[in-house]
Coordinates of N, CA, C and O in Angstrom, one line a residue:
X1 N 99.2 104.5 90.3 CA 98.4 104.4 91.5 C 97.0 104.0 91.1 O 96.4 104.6 90.2
X2 N 96.4 103.1 91.9 CA 95.1 102.6 91.6 C 94.3 102.5 92.8 O 94.8 102.2 93.9
X3 N 93.0 102.6 92.7 CA 92.0 102.4 93.8 C 91.9 100.9 94.1 O 91.9 100.1 93.2
X4 N 91.9 100.5 95.4 CA 91.7 99.1 95.8 C 90.2 98.8 95.8 O 89.3 99.7 96.1
X5 N 89.9 97.6 95.5 CA 88.5 97.1 95.6 C 88.1 96.9 97.0 O 89.0 96.8 97.9
X6 N 86.8 96.8 97.3 CA 86.4 96.5 98.7 C 87.0 95.2 99.2 O 87.4 95.1 100.3
X7 N 87.1 94.2 98.3 CA 87.6 92.9 98.7 C 89.1 93.0 99.0 O 89.6 92.4 100.0
X8 N 89.9 93.8 98.3 CA 91.3 94.0 98.5 C 91.5 94.8 99.9 O 92.4 94.4 100.6
X9 N 90.7 95.8 100.1 CA 90.7 96.5 101.4 C 90.5 95.5 102.5 O 91.2 95.6 103.6
X10 N 89.4 94.7 102.4 CA 89.1 93.8 103.5 C 90.3 92.8 103.7 O 90.6 92.5 104.9
X11 N 90.9 92.3 102.7 CA 92.0 91.4 102.8 C 93.2 92.0 103.6 O 93.8 91.4 104.4
X12 N 93.4 93.3 103.3 CA 94.5 94.0 104.0 C 94.1 94.2 105.5 O 94.9 94.0 106.4
X13 N 92.8 94.5 105.8 CA 92.4 94.6 107.2 C 92.5 93.3 107.9 O 92.9 93.3 109.1
X14 N 92.3 92.2 107.2 CA 92.4 90.9 107.9 C 93.9 90.4 108.1 O 94.2 89.6 108.9
X15 N 94.8 91.0 107.3 CA 96.2 90.6 107.3 C 97.1 91.4 108.2 O 98.3 91.1 108.3
X16 N 96.6 92.5 108.7 CA 97.5 93.4 109.5 C 96.8 93.8 110.8 O 95.6 93.7 111.0
X17 N 97.6 94.1 111.8 CA 97.1 94.5 113.1 C 97.5 95.9 113.5 O 96.9 96.5 114.4
X18 N 98.5 96.5 112.9 CA 99.0 97.8 113.3 C 98.5 98.9 112.4 O 98.7 98.8 111.2
X19 N 97.9 99.9 113.0 CA 97.4 101.0 112.2 C 97.6 102.3 113.0 O 98.1 102.3 114.1
X20 N 97.2 103.4 112.4 CA 97.3 104.7 113.0 C 95.9 105.3 113.2 O 95.1 105.4 112.3
X21 N 95.5 105.5 114.5 CA 94.2 106.0 114.8 C 94.3 107.5 114.9 O 95.1 108.1 115.6
X22 N 93.4 108.1 114.2 CA 93.3 109.6 114.2 C 92.0 110.0 114.9 O 90.9 109.5 114.5
X23 N 92.0 110.9 115.8 CA 90.8 111.5 116.4 C 91.0 113.0 116.6 O 92.1 113.5 116.4
X24 N 89.9 113.6 116.8 CA 89.9 115.1 117.0 C 89.1 115.5 118.2 O 88.0 115.0 118.4
X25 N 89.6 116.5 118.9 CA 88.9 117.1 120.0 C 89.1 118.6 120.0 O 90.3 119.0 120.0
X26 N 88.1 119.3 120.1 CA 88.1 120.8 120.1 C 89.0 121.3 118.9 O 89.9 122.1 119.1
X27 N 88.8 120.7 117.7 CA 89.5 121.1 116.5 C 90.9 120.8 116.5 O 91.7 121.2 115.6
X28 N 91.4 120.0 117.4 CA 92.8 119.6 117.5 C 93.0 118.1 117.1 O 92.4 117.3 117.8
X29 N 93.7 117.8 116.0 CA 93.9 116.4 115.7 C 94.9 115.7 116.6 O 95.8 116.3 117.1
X30 N 94.8 114.4 116.7 CA 95.7 113.5 117.4 C 95.8 112.2 116.7 O 94.8 111.6 116.3
X31 N 97.0 111.7 116.5 CA 97.2 110.4 115.8 C 98.2 109.6 116.6 O 99.2 110.1 117.1
X32 N 97.9 108.3 116.7 CA 98.7 107.4 117.5 C 98.6 106.0 116.9 O 97.6 105.6 116.4
X33 N 99.8 105.3 116.9 CA 99.8 103.9 116.4 C 99.0 103.0 117.4 O 99.1 103.2 118.6
X34 N 98.2 102.1 116.9 CA 97.4 101.2 117.7 C 97.2 99.8 117.1 O 97.2 99.7 115.8
X35 N 97.2 98.8 117.9 CA 96.9 97.5 117.4 C 95.4 97.2 117.3 O 94.7 97.6 118.3
X36 N 94.9 96.7 116.2 CA 93.5 96.4 116.0 C 93.4 94.9 115.5 O 94.3 94.4 114.9
X37 N 92.2 94.4 115.7 CA 91.8 93.2 115.1 C 90.5 93.4 114.3 O 89.6 94.0 114.9
X38 N 90.5 93.0 113.1 CA 89.3 93.2 112.2 C 88.4 92.0 112.3 O 88.8 90.8 112.2
X39 N 87.1 92.3 112.4 CA 86.1 91.2 112.4 C 84.8 91.8 111.9 O 84.3 92.8 112.5
X40 N 84.4 91.3 110.7 CA 83.2 91.8 110.1 C 83.2 93.3 109.9 O 84.2 93.8 109.3
X41 N 82.3 94.1 110.4 CA 82.3 95.5 110.1 C 82.9 96.3 111.3 O 82.4 97.5 111.5
X42 N 83.9 95.8 112.0 CA 84.4 96.6 113.1 C 85.9 96.3 113.3 O 86.4 95.2 112.9
X43 N 86.6 97.2 113.9 CA 88.0 97.0 114.3 C 88.0 97.0 115.8 O 87.4 97.9 116.5
X44 N 88.5 96.0 116.5 CA 88.5 95.8 117.9 C 89.9 96.2 118.5 O 90.9 95.8 117.9
X45 N 89.9 96.8 119.6 CA 91.2 97.2 120.2 C 91.0 97.3 121.8 O 89.9 97.3 122.3
X46 N 92.2 97.5 122.4 CA 92.3 97.6 123.8 C 93.2 98.7 124.2 O 94.2 98.9 123.5
X47 N 92.9 99.5 125.2 CA 93.7 100.6 125.7 C 93.5 100.8 127.1 O 92.6 100.2 127.7
X48 N 94.2 101.6 127.7 CA 93.9 102.1 129.1 C 93.4 103.5 129.0 O 93.7 104.2 128.0
X49 N 92.6 103.9 130.0 CA 92.0 105.2 129.9 C 93.1 106.2 129.9 O 93.9 106.3 130.8
X50 N 93.2 107.0 128.8 CA 94.2 108.0 128.7 C 93.8 109.0 127.6 O 92.6 109.1 127.3
X51 N 94.7 109.7 127.0 CA 94.4 110.7 126.1 C 93.5 110.3 124.9 O 92.4 110.9 124.6
X52 N 93.8 109.2 124.2 CA 93.0 108.8 123.0 C 91.6 108.4 123.5 O 90.6 108.7 122.8
X53 N 91.5 107.7 124.6 CA 90.1 107.3 125.1 C 89.3 108.5 125.4 O 88.2 108.7 125.0
X54 N 89.9 109.5 126.1 CA 89.2 110.7 126.5 C 88.8 111.4 125.3 O 87.6 111.9 125.2
X55 N 89.7 111.5 124.3 CA 89.3 112.3 123.1 C 88.2 111.6 122.3 O 87.3 112.2 121.8
X56 N 88.2 110.2 122.2 CA 87.2 109.5 121.5 C 85.9 109.5 122.2 O 84.8 109.5 121.6
X57 N 85.9 109.6 123.5 CA 84.7 109.7 124.3 C 84.0 111.1 124.0 O 82.8 111.2 124.0
X58 N 84.8 112.1 123.8 CA 84.3 113.4 123.5 C 83.8 113.5 122.1 O 82.8 114.1 121.8
X59 N 84.6 112.9 121.1 CA 84.2 112.9 119.7 C 84.4 111.5 119.1 O 85.6 111.2 118.8
X60 N 83.4 110.7 119.0 CA 83.6 109.3 118.6 C 83.9 109.1 117.1 O 84.2 108.0 116.7
X61 N 83.9 110.2 116.3 CA 84.2 110.1 114.9 C 85.7 110.0 114.7 O 86.5 110.8 115.1
X62 N 86.2 108.8 114.1 CA 87.6 108.6 114.0 C 88.0 108.1 112.6 O 87.1 107.7 111.8
X63 N 89.2 108.0 112.4 CA 89.8 107.5 111.2 C 91.0 106.6 111.5 O 91.7 106.9 112.5
X64 N 91.1 105.4 110.8 CA 92.2 104.5 111.1 C 92.9 104.3 109.7 O 92.2 104.0 108.7
X65 N 94.2 104.4 109.7 CA 95.0 104.2 108.5 C 95.9 103.0 108.7 O 96.6 102.9 109.7
X66 N 96.0 102.1 107.7 CA 96.9 101.0 107.6 C 97.7 101.1 106.4 O 97.2 101.5 105.3
X67 N 99.0 100.8 106.5 CA 99.8 100.9 105.3 C 100.9 99.9 105.2 O 101.3 99.3 106.2
X68 N 101.4 99.7 104.0 CA 102.6 98.9 103.8 C 103.4 99.7 102.8 O 103.0 99.9 101.6
X69 N 104.5 100.2 103.2 CA 105.3 101.1 102.4 C 106.7 100.4 102.1 O 107.4 100.2 103.0
X70 N 107.0 100.2 100.8 CA 108.3 99.7 100.4 C 109.2 100.8 100.1 O 110.3 100.9 100.5
X71 N 108.7 101.7 99.3 CA 109.4 103.0 98.9 C 108.3 103.9 98.3 O 107.1 103.6 98.3
X72 N 108.8 105.0 97.8 CA 107.8 106.1 97.4 C 107.0 105.6 96.1 O 106.0 106.2 95.8
X73 N 107.5 104.6 95.4 CA 106.8 104.1 94.3 C 106.0 102.8 94.5 O 105.3 102.4 93.6
X74 N 106.2 102.2 95.6 CA 105.5 100.9 95.9 C 105.0 100.9 97.3 O 105.7 100.8 98.3
X75 N 103.7 101.1 97.4 CA 103.0 101.2 98.7 C 101.5 100.8 98.6 O 101.0 100.8 97.5
X76 N 100.9 100.5 99.7 CA 99.5 100.3 99.8 C 99.0 100.9 101.1 O 99.7 100.9 102.1
X77 N 97.9 101.6 101.0 CA 97.3 102.2 102.1 C 95.7 102.0 102.1 O 95.1 102.0 101.1
X78 N 95.2 101.7 103.3 CA 93.8 101.6 103.5 C 93.3 102.5 104.6 O 94.0 102.6 105.7
X79 N 92.3 103.2 104.4 CA 91.7 104.2 105.4 C 90.3 103.8 105.7 O 89.5 103.6 104.9
X80 N 90.1 103.7 107.0 CA 88.8 103.3 107.6 C 88.2 104.6 108.3 O 88.9 105.2 109.1
X81 N 87.0 104.9 107.9 CA 86.2 106.0 108.6 C 85.2 105.3 109.5 O 84.6 104.3 109.0
X82 N 85.1 105.7 110.7 CA 84.2 105.0 111.6 C 83.8 105.8 112.9 O 84.2 106.9 113.1
X83 N 83.2 105.0 113.8 CA 82.7 105.6 115.0 C 83.2 104.7 116.2 O 83.1 103.5 116.2
X84 N 83.8 105.4 117.2 CA 84.3 104.7 118.4 C 83.1 104.2 119.2 O 82.1 105.0 119.4
X85 N 83.2 103.0 119.7 CA 82.2 102.5 120.7 C 82.9 101.7 121.8 O 83.6 100.7 121.5
X86 N 82.7 102.2 123.0 CA 83.3 101.5 124.1 C 82.5 100.3 124.5 O 81.3 100.4 124.5
X87 N 83.2 99.2 124.7 CA 82.5 98.0 125.0 C 82.5 97.8 126.5 O 83.4 97.2 127.1
X88 N 81.4 98.3 127.1 CA 81.3 98.4 128.6 C 80.9 97.0 129.1 O 80.7 96.0 128.3
X89 N 80.8 96.8 130.4 CA 80.4 95.5 131.0 C 78.9 95.3 131.0 O 78.4 94.4 131.6
X90 N 78.2 96.1 130.3 CA 76.7 96.0 130.2 C 76.4 94.7 129.4 O 77.2 94.3 128.5
X91 N 75.2 94.1 129.6 CA 74.9 92.9 128.9 C 74.7 93.2 127.4 O 74.9 92.2 126.6
X92 N 74.4 94.4 127.0 CA 74.3 94.7 125.6 C 75.6 94.5 124.9 O 75.6 94.3 123.7
X93 N 76.7 94.6 125.6 CA 78.0 94.5 125.0 C 78.7 93.1 125.2 O 79.8 92.9 124.8
X94 N 78.0 92.2 125.9 CA 78.6 90.9 126.2 C 79.2 90.2 125.0 O 80.3 89.7 125.0
X95 N 78.4 90.1 123.9 CA 78.8 89.3 122.7 C 80.0 90.0 122.1 O 81.0 89.4 121.7
X96 N 80.0 91.3 122.0 CA 81.1 92.1 121.4 C 82.4 92.0 122.2 O 83.5 91.8 121.7
X97 N 82.2 92.0 123.5 CA 83.4 91.8 124.4 C 84.0 90.4 124.2 O 85.2 90.3 124.2
X98 N 83.2 89.4 124.2 CA 83.7 88.1 124.0 C 84.4 87.9 122.6 O 85.4 87.3 122.5
X99 N 83.8 88.6 121.6 CA 84.5 88.6 120.3 C 85.8 89.2 120.3 O 86.8 88.8 119.8
X100 N 85.9 90.4 121.0 CA 87.2 91.1 121.2 C 88.2 90.2 121.9 O 89.3 90.1 121.4
X101 N 87.9 89.6 123.0 CA 88.8 88.7 123.7 C 89.3 87.6 122.8 O 90.4 87.2 122.8
X102 N 88.3 87.0 122.1 CA 88.7 85.9 121.2 C 89.7 86.3 120.1 O 90.7 85.6 119.8
X103 N 89.5 87.5 119.6 CA 90.4 88.0 118.6 C 91.8 88.3 119.2 O 92.8 88.0 118.7
X104 N 91.8 89.0 120.4 CA 93.0 89.4 121.0 C 93.9 88.2 121.4 O 95.1 88.2 121.3
X105 N 93.2 87.1 121.8 CA 94.0 85.9 122.2 C 94.8 85.3 121.1 O 95.6 84.4 121.3
X106 N 94.5 85.6 119.8 CA 95.3 85.1 118.7 C 96.6 85.8 118.6 O 97.5 85.4 117.8
X107 N 96.8 86.8 119.4 CA 98.1 87.6 119.4 C 98.8 87.4 120.7 O 98.2 87.8 121.8
X108 N 100.0 87.0 120.8 CA 100.7 86.9 122.1 C 100.8 88.3 122.7 O 101.0 89.3 121.9
X109 N 100.7 88.5 124.0 CA 100.9 89.8 124.6 C 99.9 90.8 124.1 O 100.3 92.0 123.9
X110 N 98.7 90.5 123.7 CA 97.7 91.4 123.1 C 97.5 92.6 124.0 O 97.1 93.7 123.5
X111 N 97.7 92.5 125.3 CA 97.4 93.6 126.2 C 98.5 94.6 126.2 O 98.4 95.7 126.8
X112 N 99.7 94.2 125.7 CA 100.8 95.1 125.7 C 100.9 95.8 124.4 O 100.7 95.2 123.4
X113 N 101.3 97.0 124.2 CA 101.8 97.9 125.2 C 100.7 98.7 126.0 O 101.1 99.5 126.9
X114 N 99.5 98.6 125.7 CA 98.4 99.4 126.3 C 98.5 99.3 127.8 O 98.2 100.3 128.5
X115 N 98.7 98.1 128.4 CA 98.7 98.0 129.8 C 100.1 97.8 130.4 O 100.3 97.5 131.5
X116 N 101.1 98.1 129.5 CA 102.5 98.1 130.0 C 102.8 99.1 131.0 O 102.1 100.1 131.2
X117 N 103.9 98.9 131.8 CA 104.2 99.9 132.8 C 104.8 101.1 132.2 O 105.5 101.1 131.2
X118 N 104.4 102.2 132.8 CA 105.0 103.5 132.4 C 105.6 104.1 133.6 O 105.6 103.6 134.7
X119 N 106.2 105.3 133.4 CA 106.9 106.0 134.5 C 105.9 106.4 135.6 O 106.2 106.5 136.8
X120 N 104.6 106.6 135.1 CA 103.6 107.0 136.1 C 103.2 105.8 136.9 O 103.0 104.7 136.4
X121 N 103.0 106.0 138.2 CA 102.5 104.9 139.0 C 101.0 104.8 139.1 O 100.4 104.0 139.8
X122 N 100.4 105.7 138.4 CA 98.9 105.8 138.3 C 98.3 104.5 137.8 O 98.8 103.9 136.8
X123 N 97.3 104.0 138.4 CA 96.6 102.8 137.9 C 95.7 103.3 136.8 O 94.9 104.2 136.9
X124 N 95.8 102.6 135.6 CA 95.0 102.9 134.5 C 93.9 101.9 134.3 O 94.1 100.7 134.4
X125 N 92.7 102.4 134.0 CA 91.5 101.5 133.8 C 91.6 101.0 132.4 O 91.7 101.7 131.4
X126 N 91.5 99.6 132.2 CA 91.5 99.1 130.9 C 90.1 99.4 130.2 O 89.1 99.4 130.8
X127 N 90.3 99.6 128.9 CA 89.1 99.9 128.0 C 89.1 99.0 126.8 O 90.1 99.1 126.0
X128 N 88.1 98.3 126.6 CA 87.9 97.5 125.3 C 87.0 98.3 124.5 O 85.9 98.8 124.9
X129 N 87.4 98.5 123.2 CA 86.5 99.3 122.3 C 86.6 98.7 120.9 O 87.4 97.9 120.6
X130 N 85.7 99.2 120.1 CA 85.7 98.9 118.7 C 85.4 100.1 117.9 O 84.8 101.1 118.4
X131 N 85.8 100.1 116.6 CA 85.5 101.2 115.7 C 84.5 100.5 114.7 O 84.9 99.6 114.0
X132 N 83.3 101.0 114.7 CA 82.3 100.6 113.8 C 82.6 101.2 112.4 O 82.6 102.4 112.3
X133 N 82.9 100.4 111.4 CA 83.3 100.9 110.1 C 82.1 101.4 109.3 O 81.1 100.8 109.2
X134 N 82.3 102.6 108.9 CA 81.3 103.3 108.0 C 81.7 103.3 106.6 O 80.9 103.2 105.7
X135 N 83.0 103.5 106.3 CA 83.5 103.4 105.0 C 85.0 103.0 105.0 O 85.7 103.2 106.0
X136 N 85.4 102.4 103.9 CA 86.8 101.9 103.7 C 87.2 102.3 102.3 O 86.5 102.1 101.3
X137 N 88.4 102.8 102.2 CA 89.0 103.1 100.9 C 90.5 102.7 100.9 O 91.1 102.6 102.0
X138 N 91.0 102.5 99.7 CA 92.4 102.1 99.7 C 93.0 102.4 98.3 O 92.3 102.6 97.3
X139 N 94.3 102.6 98.3 CA 95.1 102.8 97.1 C 96.4 102.0 97.1 O 96.9 101.7 98.2
X140 N 96.8 101.7 95.9 CA 98.1 101.0 95.8 C 98.9 101.6 94.7 O 98.4 101.9 93.6
X141 N 100.2 101.8 94.9 CA 101.1 102.2 93.9 C 102.1 101.1 93.7 O 102.7 100.5 94.6
X142 N 102.4 100.8 92.4 CA 103.4 99.9 92.0 C 104.1 100.4 90.8 O 103.5 100.8 89.8
X143 N 105.4 100.4 90.9 CA 106.3 100.7 89.8 C 107.1 99.5 89.5 O 107.8 99.0 90.3
X144 N 107.0 99.0 88.3 CA 107.8 97.9 87.9 C 109.2 98.3 87.8 O 109.6 99.4 87.5
X145 N 110.1 97.4 88.1 CA 111.5 97.6 88.0 C 111.9 98.1 86.6 O 111.5 97.4 85.6
X146 N 112.6 99.2 86.5 CA 113.0 99.7 85.2 C 114.4 99.2 84.9 O 115.2 99.0 85.9
X147 N 114.7 99.1 83.7 CA 116.1 98.8 83.3 C 117.0 99.9 83.8 O 116.7 101.1 83.6
X148 N 118.1 99.6 84.4 CA 119.0 100.7 84.8 C 119.5 101.4 83.5 O 119.5 100.8 82.5
X149 N 119.9 102.6 83.7 CA 120.4 103.4 82.6 C 121.6 102.7 82.1 O 122.5 102.3 82.9
X150 N 121.8 102.6 80.8 CA 123.0 102.0 80.2 C 124.2 102.9 80.6 O 124.1 104.1 80.6
X151 N 125.3 102.2 80.8 CA 126.5 102.9 81.0 C 126.9 103.7 79.8 O 126.6 103.3 78.7
X152 N 127.5 104.9 80.0 CA 128.0 105.6 78.8 C 128.9 104.8 78.0 O 129.7 104.0 78.5
X153 N 128.8 105.0 76.7 CA 129.7 104.3 75.7 C 131.1 104.7 76.0 O 131.4 105.9 76.2
X154 N 132.0 103.7 75.9 CA 133.4 104.0 76.1 C 134.1 103.9 74.7 O 133.9 103.0 74.0
X155 N 134.9 104.9 74.4 CA 135.6 105.0 73.2 C 137.1 104.9 73.5 O 137.6 105.7 74.3
X156 N 137.8 104.0 72.9 CA 139.2 103.9 73.1 C 139.9 104.5 71.8 O 139.6 104.1 70.7
X157 N 140.8 105.4 72.1 CA 141.5 106.1 71.0 C 143.0 105.9 71.2 O 143.5 105.7 72.3
X158 N 143.8 105.9 70.1 CA 145.2 105.8 70.2 C 145.7 107.2 70.4 O 145.2 108.2 69.9
X159 N 146.8 107.3 71.2 CA 147.4 108.6 71.4 C 148.0 109.2 70.2 O 148.3 108.5 69.2
X160 N 148.1 110.5 70.2 CA 148.7 111.1 69.0 C 150.1 110.7 68.8 O 150.8 110.2 69.7
X161 N 150.6 110.8 67.6 CA 152.0 110.3 67.2 C 153.0 111.0 68.1 O 154.1 110.4 68.3
X162 N 152.8 112.2 68.7 CA 153.8 112.8 69.5 C 153.9 112.3 70.9 O 154.7 112.7 71.7
X163 N 153.0 111.3 71.2 CA 153.0 110.7 72.5 C 154.3 110.0 72.8 O 154.9 109.4 71.9
X164 N 154.8 109.9 74.1 CA 156.0 109.2 74.4 C 155.8 107.7 74.1 O 156.8 107.0 73.8
X165 N 154.6 107.1 74.4 CA 154.4 105.7 74.2 C 153.5 105.5 73.0 O 152.3 105.9 73.1
X166 N 153.9 105.0 71.9 CA 153.1 104.9 70.7 C 151.8 104.0 70.9 O 150.8 104.2 70.3
X167 N 151.9 103.1 71.9 CA 150.7 102.2 72.1 C 149.8 102.8 73.2 O 148.9 102.1 73.7
X168 N 150.1 104.0 73.7 CA 149.3 104.6 74.8 C 147.8 104.7 74.3 O 147.5 105.1 73.2
X169 N 146.9 104.2 75.2 CA 145.5 104.3 74.9 C 144.8 105.3 75.8 O 145.2 105.3 77.0
X170 N 143.9 106.0 75.3 CA 143.2 106.9 76.1 C 141.7 106.5 76.1 O 141.2 106.2 75.0
X171 N 141.0 106.6 77.2 CA 139.6 106.3 77.3 C 138.8 107.5 77.5 O 139.1 108.4 78.3
X172 N 137.8 107.7 76.7 CA 136.9 108.9 76.9 C 135.5 108.4 76.8 O 135.2 107.4 76.2
X173 N 134.7 109.2 77.5 CA 133.2 108.8 77.5 C 132.5 109.7 76.5 O 132.8 110.8 76.3
X174 N 131.6 109.1 75.8 CA 130.8 109.9 74.8 C 129.5 110.1 75.5 O 128.6 109.2 75.5
X175 N 129.2 111.2 76.1 CA 128.0 111.5 76.7 C 127.6 112.9 76.3 O 128.3 113.8 76.1

């Protein structure tokens, strides 16, 4: 296992969109998969007003984890610590909202599943937000393919002279 460099972490953030957002409210953690787009020092995303948005409005300190897991010996993970910022319709957020829309448009159906239909007939308010990145760390584990264990040696012996068939061969393993 080795630590990733800042450049390696950034490359992973640029190459993936799916992460796990962790937030906390009243000492209770909550984690949910979320699609993000990375641009400079922020992760941009879209949701409808619901549990995660309510929780991040209460406590804007969040963590986002991205990973690629092949197996227990081969994996990469990047963790972003940051602060939630809602991109409102105020003029102060115009440029950031335009950046978010430009990023989202690179993905077909970027608005889904956040705005997808649910069993609830309640109308949900769309929320564009970003996570301002404060720190990024990452690790990678790689185990080179090992030679498989050699098969046990096979020893062929002739049957004892009292055997019915003089040419009878018996196979035994030497382990």
